[in-house]
């Protein structure tokens, strides 16, 4: 039987951990499956390693334009000028997760 490949849309808000202020122009990167943050950094942040990208609006909100497959590990990297880069390696979504998955990111400097 053909079971449609499940996918998830990731969206959320990027904000300052201390002030709770939204951070516009945050850059949210999803790397190709199997690529860790350390790999990407060692590869001089090559565009070829990027699976998806979004930047946050004036309210700090972003939505990734590409859906993520279930049960596959992705590395997500968030960059805001003046803040410490935040990343998570090998993040996995399953069919237990909502198809629209809210991932808010707090940034510190």
XYZ file of C-alpha atoms in Angstrom:
109
model
C 0.000 0.000 0.000
C 1.250 3.464 -0.818
C 1.642 5.584 2.285
C 2.345 9.209 1.458
C 5.711 10.382 2.746
C 4.957 12.503 5.799
C 6.371 15.985 5.906
C 6.438 18.809 8.383
C 6.447 22.592 7.944
C 8.628 24.348 10.519
C 7.838 27.903 11.569
C 8.304 30.033 14.629
C 9.692 33.196 16.144
C 13.248 34.254 16.909
C 13.626 36.407 20.010
C 16.103 37.792 22.517
C 16.307 35.505 25.561
C 16.772 38.422 27.977
C 14.338 41.048 26.689
C 11.886 38.725 24.871
C 12.044 41.214 21.996
C 11.486 39.751 18.540
C 14.563 39.650 16.327
C 13.999 40.671 12.689
C 16.337 39.487 9.917
C 17.315 36.329 11.778
C 18.737 33.755 9.363
C 17.389 30.230 9.787
C 19.277 27.520 7.910
C 18.431 23.855 7.533
C 21.393 21.776 6.407
C 21.199 18.739 4.170
C 20.530 15.530 6.105
C 23.783 14.122 7.468
C 25.518 17.509 7.558
C 26.346 18.705 11.082
C 27.065 22.285 12.087
C 30.743 21.366 12.517
C 30.804 19.896 8.987
C 29.239 23.063 7.556
C 31.638 25.325 9.433
C 34.609 23.231 8.261
C 33.265 23.605 4.716
C 33.251 27.418 5.075
C 29.443 27.530 5.299
C 29.040 26.330 1.708
C 25.705 27.075 0.035
C 25.703 23.496 -1.307
C 25.181 22.209 2.256
C 21.952 24.202 2.741
C 18.654 22.350 2.356
C 16.373 25.251 3.214
C 16.626 28.858 4.374
C 14.329 31.518 5.799
C 14.839 34.907 7.360
C 12.573 36.366 10.003
C 10.283 39.323 9.396
C 9.923 42.491 11.483
C 8.075 40.506 14.172
C 10.807 37.853 14.269
C 8.585 35.281 12.561
C 9.873 32.811 9.992
C 8.511 29.880 8.012
C 10.805 27.464 6.214
C 9.816 27.319 2.519
C 10.731 23.636 2.209
C 8.988 20.871 4.123
C 11.127 18.494 6.171
C 10.797 14.723 5.779
C 9.913 12.629 8.807
C 12.374 10.333 10.578
C 15.404 12.050 9.029
C 17.908 14.084 11.016
C 18.381 17.717 10.045
C 20.726 20.322 11.499
C 19.120 23.727 12.045
C 21.283 26.821 12.495
C 20.036 30.257 13.538
C 22.177 33.356 13.055
C 21.458 36.902 14.153
C 24.109 39.600 13.934
C 25.448 40.369 17.411
C 24.225 37.077 18.897
C 25.786 33.691 19.540
C 24.970 31.227 16.758
C 22.385 28.710 17.936
C 22.150 25.289 16.350
C 20.774 21.807 16.844
C 22.296 18.788 15.128
C 20.320 15.785 13.936
C 16.840 17.055 14.821
C 14.173 14.510 13.883
C 10.417 14.904 13.401
C 8.055 11.931 13.456
C 4.385 11.308 12.715
C 3.770 12.112 16.382
C 4.618 15.749 15.631
C 2.106 18.243 14.185
C 2.453 18.842 10.439
C 2.912 22.532 11.233
C 5.630 22.480 13.874
C 6.329 25.619 15.899
C 9.993 26.038 16.776
C 10.656 29.299 18.597
C 14.317 30.166 19.055
C 15.745 32.262 21.864
C 19.050 33.991 21.133
C 21.634 35.221 23.617
C 24.744 37.314 23.140
